[in-house]
Tab-separated table of C-alpha atoms in Angstrom:
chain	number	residue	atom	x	y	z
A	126	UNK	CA	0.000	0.000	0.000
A	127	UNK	CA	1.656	2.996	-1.087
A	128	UNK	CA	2.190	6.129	1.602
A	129	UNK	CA	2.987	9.383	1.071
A	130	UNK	CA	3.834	12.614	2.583
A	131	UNK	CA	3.784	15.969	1.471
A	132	UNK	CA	6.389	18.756	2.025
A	133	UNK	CA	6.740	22.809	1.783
A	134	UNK	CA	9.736	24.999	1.847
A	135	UNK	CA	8.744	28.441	2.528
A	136	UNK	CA	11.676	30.971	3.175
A	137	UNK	CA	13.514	28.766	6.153
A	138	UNK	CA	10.117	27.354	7.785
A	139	UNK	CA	9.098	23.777	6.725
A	140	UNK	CA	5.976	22.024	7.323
A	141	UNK	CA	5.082	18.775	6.076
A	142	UNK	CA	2.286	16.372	5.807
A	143	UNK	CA	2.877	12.573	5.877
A	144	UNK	CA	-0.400	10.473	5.068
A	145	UNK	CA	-1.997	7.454	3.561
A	146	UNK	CA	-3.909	8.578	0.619
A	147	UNK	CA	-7.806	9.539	1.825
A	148	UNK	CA	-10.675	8.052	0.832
A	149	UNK	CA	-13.703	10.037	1.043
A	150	UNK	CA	-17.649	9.822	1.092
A	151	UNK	CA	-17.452	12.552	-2.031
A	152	UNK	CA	-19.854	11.471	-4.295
A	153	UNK	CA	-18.672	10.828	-7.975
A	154	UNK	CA	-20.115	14.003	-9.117
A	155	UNK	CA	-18.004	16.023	-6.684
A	156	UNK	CA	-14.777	14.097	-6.799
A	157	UNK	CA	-13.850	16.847	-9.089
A	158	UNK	CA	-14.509	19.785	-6.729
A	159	UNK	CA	-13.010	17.605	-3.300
A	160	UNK	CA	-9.858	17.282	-5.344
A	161	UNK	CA	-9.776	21.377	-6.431
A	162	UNK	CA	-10.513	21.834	-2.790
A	163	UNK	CA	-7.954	19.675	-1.233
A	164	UNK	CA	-5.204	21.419	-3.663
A	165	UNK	CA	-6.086	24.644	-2.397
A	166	UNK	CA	-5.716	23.908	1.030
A	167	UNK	CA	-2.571	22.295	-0.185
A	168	UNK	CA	-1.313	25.614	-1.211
A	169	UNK	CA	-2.724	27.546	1.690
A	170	UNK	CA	-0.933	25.208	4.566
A	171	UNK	CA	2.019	26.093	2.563
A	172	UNK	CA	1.317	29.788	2.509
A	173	UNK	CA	0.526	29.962	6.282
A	174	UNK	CA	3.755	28.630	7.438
A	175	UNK	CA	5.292	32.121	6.347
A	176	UNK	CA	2.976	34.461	6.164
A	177	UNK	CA	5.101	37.501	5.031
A	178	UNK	CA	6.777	35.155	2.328
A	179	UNK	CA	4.904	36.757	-1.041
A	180	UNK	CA	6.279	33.920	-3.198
A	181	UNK	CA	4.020	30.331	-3.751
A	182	UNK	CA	5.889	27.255	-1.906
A	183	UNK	CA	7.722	24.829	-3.324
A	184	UNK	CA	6.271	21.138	-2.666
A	185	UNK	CA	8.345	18.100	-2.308
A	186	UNK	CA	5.160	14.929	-2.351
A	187	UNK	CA	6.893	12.111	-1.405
A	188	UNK	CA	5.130	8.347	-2.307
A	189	UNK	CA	6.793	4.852	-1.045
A	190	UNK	CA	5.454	2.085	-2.461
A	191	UNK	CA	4.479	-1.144	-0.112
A	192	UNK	CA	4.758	1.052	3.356
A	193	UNK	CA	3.515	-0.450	6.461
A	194	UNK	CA	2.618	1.858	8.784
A	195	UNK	CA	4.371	-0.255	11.378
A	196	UNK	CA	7.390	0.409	9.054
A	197	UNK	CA	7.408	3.907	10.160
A	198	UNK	CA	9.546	5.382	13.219
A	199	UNK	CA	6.715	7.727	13.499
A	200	UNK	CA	4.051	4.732	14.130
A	201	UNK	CA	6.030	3.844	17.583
A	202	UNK	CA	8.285	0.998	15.904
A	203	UNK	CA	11.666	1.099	17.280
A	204	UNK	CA	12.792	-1.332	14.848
A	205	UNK	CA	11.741	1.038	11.571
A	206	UNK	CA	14.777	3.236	11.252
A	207	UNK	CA	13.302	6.540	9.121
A	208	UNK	CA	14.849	9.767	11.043
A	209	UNK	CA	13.761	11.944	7.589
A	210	UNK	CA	10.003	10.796	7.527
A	211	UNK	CA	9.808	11.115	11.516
A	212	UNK	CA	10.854	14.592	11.149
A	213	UNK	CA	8.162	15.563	8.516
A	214	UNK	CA	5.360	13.759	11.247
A	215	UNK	CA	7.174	15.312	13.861
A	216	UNK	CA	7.008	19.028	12.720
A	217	UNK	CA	3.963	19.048	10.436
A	218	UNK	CA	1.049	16.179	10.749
A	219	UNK	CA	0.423	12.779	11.101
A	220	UNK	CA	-2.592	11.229	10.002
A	221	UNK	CA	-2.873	7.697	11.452
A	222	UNK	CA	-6.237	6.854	10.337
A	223	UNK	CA	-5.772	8.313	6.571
A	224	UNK	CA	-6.657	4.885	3.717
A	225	UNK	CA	-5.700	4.363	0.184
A	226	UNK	CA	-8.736	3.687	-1.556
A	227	UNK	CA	-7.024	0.640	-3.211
A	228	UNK	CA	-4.031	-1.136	-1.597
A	229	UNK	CA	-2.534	-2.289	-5.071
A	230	UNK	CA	-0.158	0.139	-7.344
A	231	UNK	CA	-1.918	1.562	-9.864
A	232	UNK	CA	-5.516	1.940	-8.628
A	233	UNK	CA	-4.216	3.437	-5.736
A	234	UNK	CA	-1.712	6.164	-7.920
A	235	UNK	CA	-5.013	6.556	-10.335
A	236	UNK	CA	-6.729	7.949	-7.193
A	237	UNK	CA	-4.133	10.158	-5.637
A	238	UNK	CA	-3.838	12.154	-9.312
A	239	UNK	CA	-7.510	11.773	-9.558
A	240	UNK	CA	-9.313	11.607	-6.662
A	241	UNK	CA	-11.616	8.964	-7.834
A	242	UNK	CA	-11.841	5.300	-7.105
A	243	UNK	CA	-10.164	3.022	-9.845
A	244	UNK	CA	-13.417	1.583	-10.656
A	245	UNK	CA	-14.349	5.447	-11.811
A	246	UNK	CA	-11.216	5.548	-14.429
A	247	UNK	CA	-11.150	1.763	-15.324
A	248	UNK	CA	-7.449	0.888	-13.687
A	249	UNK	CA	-8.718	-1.720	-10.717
A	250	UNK	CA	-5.499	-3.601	-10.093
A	251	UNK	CA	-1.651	-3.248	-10.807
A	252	UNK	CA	-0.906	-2.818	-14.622
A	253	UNK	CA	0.541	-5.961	-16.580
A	254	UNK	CA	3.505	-4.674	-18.642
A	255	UNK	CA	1.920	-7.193	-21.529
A	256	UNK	CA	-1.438	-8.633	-20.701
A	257	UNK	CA	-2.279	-5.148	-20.239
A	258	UNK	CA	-0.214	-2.957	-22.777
A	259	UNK	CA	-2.651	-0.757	-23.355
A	260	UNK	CA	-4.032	0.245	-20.378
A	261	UNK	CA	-3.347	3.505	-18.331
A	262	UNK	CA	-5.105	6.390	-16.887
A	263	UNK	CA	-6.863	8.382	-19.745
A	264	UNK	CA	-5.389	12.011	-19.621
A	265	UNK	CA	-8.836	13.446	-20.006
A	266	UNK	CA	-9.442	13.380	-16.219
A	267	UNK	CA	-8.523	16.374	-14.380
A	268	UNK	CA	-5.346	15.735	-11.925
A	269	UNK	CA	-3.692	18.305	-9.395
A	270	UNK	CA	0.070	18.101	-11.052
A	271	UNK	CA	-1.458	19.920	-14.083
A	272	UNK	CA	-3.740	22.528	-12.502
A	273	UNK	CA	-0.439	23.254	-10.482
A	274	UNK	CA	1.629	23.775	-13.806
A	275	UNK	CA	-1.186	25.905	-15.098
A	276	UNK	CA	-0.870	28.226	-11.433
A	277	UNK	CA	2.911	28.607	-12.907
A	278	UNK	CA	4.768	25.784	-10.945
A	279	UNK	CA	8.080	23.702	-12.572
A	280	UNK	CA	6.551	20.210	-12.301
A	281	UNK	CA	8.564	17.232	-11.994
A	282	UNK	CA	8.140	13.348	-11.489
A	283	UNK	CA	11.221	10.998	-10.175
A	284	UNK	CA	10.172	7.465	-9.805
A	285	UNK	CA	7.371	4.882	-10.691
A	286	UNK	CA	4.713	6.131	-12.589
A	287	UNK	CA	2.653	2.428	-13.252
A	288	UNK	CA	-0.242	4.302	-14.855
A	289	UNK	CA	0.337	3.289	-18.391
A	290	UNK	CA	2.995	2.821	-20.688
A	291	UNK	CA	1.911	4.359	-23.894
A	292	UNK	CA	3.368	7.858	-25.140
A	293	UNK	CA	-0.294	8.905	-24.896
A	294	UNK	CA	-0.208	8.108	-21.190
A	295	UNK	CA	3.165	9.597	-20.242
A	296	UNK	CA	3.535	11.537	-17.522
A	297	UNK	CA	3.837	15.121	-19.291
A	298	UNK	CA	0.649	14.461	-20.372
A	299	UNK	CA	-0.465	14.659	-17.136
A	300	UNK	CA	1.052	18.696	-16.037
A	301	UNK	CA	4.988	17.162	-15.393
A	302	UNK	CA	7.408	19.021	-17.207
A	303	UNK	CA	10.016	16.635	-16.161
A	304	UNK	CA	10.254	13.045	-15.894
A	305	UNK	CA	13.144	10.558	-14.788
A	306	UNK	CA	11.911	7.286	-13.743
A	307	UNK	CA	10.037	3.936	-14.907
A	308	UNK	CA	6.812	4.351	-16.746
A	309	UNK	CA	5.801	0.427	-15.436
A	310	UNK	CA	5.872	-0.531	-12.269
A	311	UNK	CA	9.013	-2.696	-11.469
A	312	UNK	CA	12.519	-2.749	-11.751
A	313	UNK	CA	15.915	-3.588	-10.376
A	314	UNK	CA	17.116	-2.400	-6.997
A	315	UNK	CA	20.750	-1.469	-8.356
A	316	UNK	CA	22.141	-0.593	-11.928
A	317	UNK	CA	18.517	0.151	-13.576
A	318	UNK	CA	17.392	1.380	-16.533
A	319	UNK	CA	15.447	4.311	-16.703
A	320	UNK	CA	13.630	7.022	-18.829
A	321	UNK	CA	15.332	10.138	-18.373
A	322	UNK	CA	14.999	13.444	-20.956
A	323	UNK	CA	12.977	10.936	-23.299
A	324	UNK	CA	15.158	7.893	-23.310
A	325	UNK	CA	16.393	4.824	-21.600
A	326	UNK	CA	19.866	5.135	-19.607
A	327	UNK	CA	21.205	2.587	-17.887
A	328	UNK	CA	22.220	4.212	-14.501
A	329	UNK	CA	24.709	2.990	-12.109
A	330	UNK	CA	24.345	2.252	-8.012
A	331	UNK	CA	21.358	1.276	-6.142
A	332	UNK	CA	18.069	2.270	-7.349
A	333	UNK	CA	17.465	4.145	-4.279
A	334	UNK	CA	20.535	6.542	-4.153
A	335	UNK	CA	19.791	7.022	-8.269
A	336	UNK	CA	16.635	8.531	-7.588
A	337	UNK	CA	17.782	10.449	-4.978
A	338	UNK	CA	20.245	12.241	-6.299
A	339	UNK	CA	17.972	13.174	-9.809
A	340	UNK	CA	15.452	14.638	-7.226
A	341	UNK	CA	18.409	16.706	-4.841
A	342	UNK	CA	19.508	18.086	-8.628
A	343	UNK	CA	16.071	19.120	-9.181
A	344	UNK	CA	15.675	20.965	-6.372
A	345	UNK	CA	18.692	22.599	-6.714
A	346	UNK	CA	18.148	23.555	-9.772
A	347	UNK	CA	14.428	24.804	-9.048
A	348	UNK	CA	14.471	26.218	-5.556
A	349	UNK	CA	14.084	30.160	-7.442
A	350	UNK	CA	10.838	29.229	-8.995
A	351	UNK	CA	7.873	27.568	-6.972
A	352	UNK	CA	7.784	24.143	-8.005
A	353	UNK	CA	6.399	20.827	-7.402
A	354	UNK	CA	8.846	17.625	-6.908
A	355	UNK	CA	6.718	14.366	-6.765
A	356	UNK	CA	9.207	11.789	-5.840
A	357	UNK	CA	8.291	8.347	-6.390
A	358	UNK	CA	10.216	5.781	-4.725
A	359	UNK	CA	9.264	2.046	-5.478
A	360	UNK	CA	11.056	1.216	-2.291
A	361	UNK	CA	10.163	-0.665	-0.084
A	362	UNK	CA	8.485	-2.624	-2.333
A	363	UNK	CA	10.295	-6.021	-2.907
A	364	UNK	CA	12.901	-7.207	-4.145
A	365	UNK	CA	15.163	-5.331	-1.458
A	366	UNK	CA	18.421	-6.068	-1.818
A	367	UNK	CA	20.834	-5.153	-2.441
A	368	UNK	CA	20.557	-1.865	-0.066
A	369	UNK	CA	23.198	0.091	1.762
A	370	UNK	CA	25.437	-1.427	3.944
A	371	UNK	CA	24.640	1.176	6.743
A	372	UNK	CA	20.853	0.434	6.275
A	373	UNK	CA	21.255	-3.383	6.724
A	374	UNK	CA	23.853	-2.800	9.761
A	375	UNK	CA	20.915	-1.998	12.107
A	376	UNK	CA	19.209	-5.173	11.691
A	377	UNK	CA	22.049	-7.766	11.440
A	378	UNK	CA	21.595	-10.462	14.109
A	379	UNK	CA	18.368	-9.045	15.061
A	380	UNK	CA	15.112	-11.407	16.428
A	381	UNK	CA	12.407	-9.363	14.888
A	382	UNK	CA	8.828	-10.183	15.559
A	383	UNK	CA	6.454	-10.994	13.031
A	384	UNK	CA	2.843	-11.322	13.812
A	385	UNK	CA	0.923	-15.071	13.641
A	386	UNK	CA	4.464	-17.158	14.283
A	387	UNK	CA	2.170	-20.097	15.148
A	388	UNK	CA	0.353	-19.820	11.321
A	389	UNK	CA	0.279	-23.424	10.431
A	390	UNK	CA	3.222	-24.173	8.760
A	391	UNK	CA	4.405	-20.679	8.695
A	392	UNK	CA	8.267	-21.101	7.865
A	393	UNK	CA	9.424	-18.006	10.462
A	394	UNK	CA	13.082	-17.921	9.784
A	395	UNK	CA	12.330	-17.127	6.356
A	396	UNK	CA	9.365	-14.295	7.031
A	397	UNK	CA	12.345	-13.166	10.068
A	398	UNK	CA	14.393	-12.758	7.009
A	399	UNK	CA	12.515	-11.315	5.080
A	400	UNK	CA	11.119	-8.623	7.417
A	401	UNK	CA	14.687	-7.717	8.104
A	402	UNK	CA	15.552	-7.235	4.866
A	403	UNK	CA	12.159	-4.907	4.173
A	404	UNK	CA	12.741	-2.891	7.028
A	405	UNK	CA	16.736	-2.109	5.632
């Protein structure tokens, strides 16, 4: 189930919003209007934090893919090791009892550009790369990246996109003036390929720390004009490793618990394993 958090920089105040995506009891016939509502108070949290700051704020939305909430610091797990994403909870809002509509990939991304359910734009499970070629969100629905881009923002995606695959359903046509990433929804953690400027790169080092560092050179080269970084992460969806040696240290040796050890026939040392290596 993907999670995602929202940040502002406003002069030198910060505020940030880390949430599961909402589901609401809009009806399909003001969907529309939530989702122009919820962007404006997205803008005006950003405004408040500096009031005497005339420019618009920049906005960093950050969106893991496969995040527990148990595999948050912020939850009260000692064993989930995220300083970054505690910090956002910690000095803007956490919203415990926030739901994806659908807990699969690309329903669930459908509805956060959308706000409507994935039965509403015809994506109602994760996109096969060939059973499903075709299929992606149609770019006739209104979604917040573009009315953003029309307000004057740089727009930028870095990540998994997993909403269809087709030059008609590319990100730009969706308000992103930028795109580095993966148009489908899996790929290698270390040395991937990726669409950057229009074409496939093969990029070298984990996944993780390529993504990264395309989103830190955005930024930099933004922060003068208000802009909006969505940062897609596929982490920590599986596979895992490899990952950084200094984010597998904490958990080396380590007798995690895992709920239901008694599951008939569970094996545990494996699921141990396993939750080890999702929580580096």
């Amino acid at each position: 189930m993907p999670a995602a958090s929202a940040r502002f920089f406003s002069g030198s105040a910060t505020i940030g919003i880390p949430f599961h995506f909402l589901s609401t009891n809009c009806t399909p016939e003001n969907r529309t209007e939530f989702m122009k509502r919820w962007l404006v108070g997205l803008l005006l949290v950003g405004w408040l934090v500096s009031p005497a700051e005339a420019r618009k704020p920049n906005i960093l939305f950050i969106f893991t893919d496969d995040q527990a909430p148990w595999a948050l610091g912020a939850s009260g797990n000692p064993l989930a090791k995220t300083p970054h994403m505690d910090r956002i909870a910690r000095e803007g809002a956490y919203l415990p009892n926030a739901y994806t509509v659908t807990p699969v990939c690309s329903p669930s991304r459908a509805a956060l550009m959308t706000s409507r359910y994935g039965t509403e734009v015809g994506i109602t499970d994760w996109i096969h790369p060939r059973r499903e070629a075709k299929l992606g969100l149609d770019p006739k629905f209104p979604v917040w990246p573009r009315e953003l881009k029309k307000a004057g923002y740089r727009t930028a995606l870095v990540g998994k996109w997993h909403l269809g695959r087709q030059d008609n359903q590319h990100p730009t046509r969706y308000g992103f003036d930028h795109f580095m990433g993966h148009r489908q929804g899996g790929w290698s953690p270390v040395n991937p390929t990726l669409e950057k400027d229009g074409t496939n790169r093969k990029f070298e080092g984990l996944t993780a720390d390529v993504l990264a560092d395309e989103a830190l050179a955005y930024v930099r080269a933004n922060r003068s004009h208000p802009f909006l970084l969505c940062w897609h992460t596929r982490a920590p969806h599986a596979r895992w490793l490899p990952v950084a040696e200094e984010d597998m240290a904490p958990y080396k040796g380590v007798d995690v618990p895992i709920p239901n050890p008694d599951y008939p026939k569970l094996d545990v040392p494996r699921v141990k394993r396993m939750t080890r290596e999702y929580l580096a």
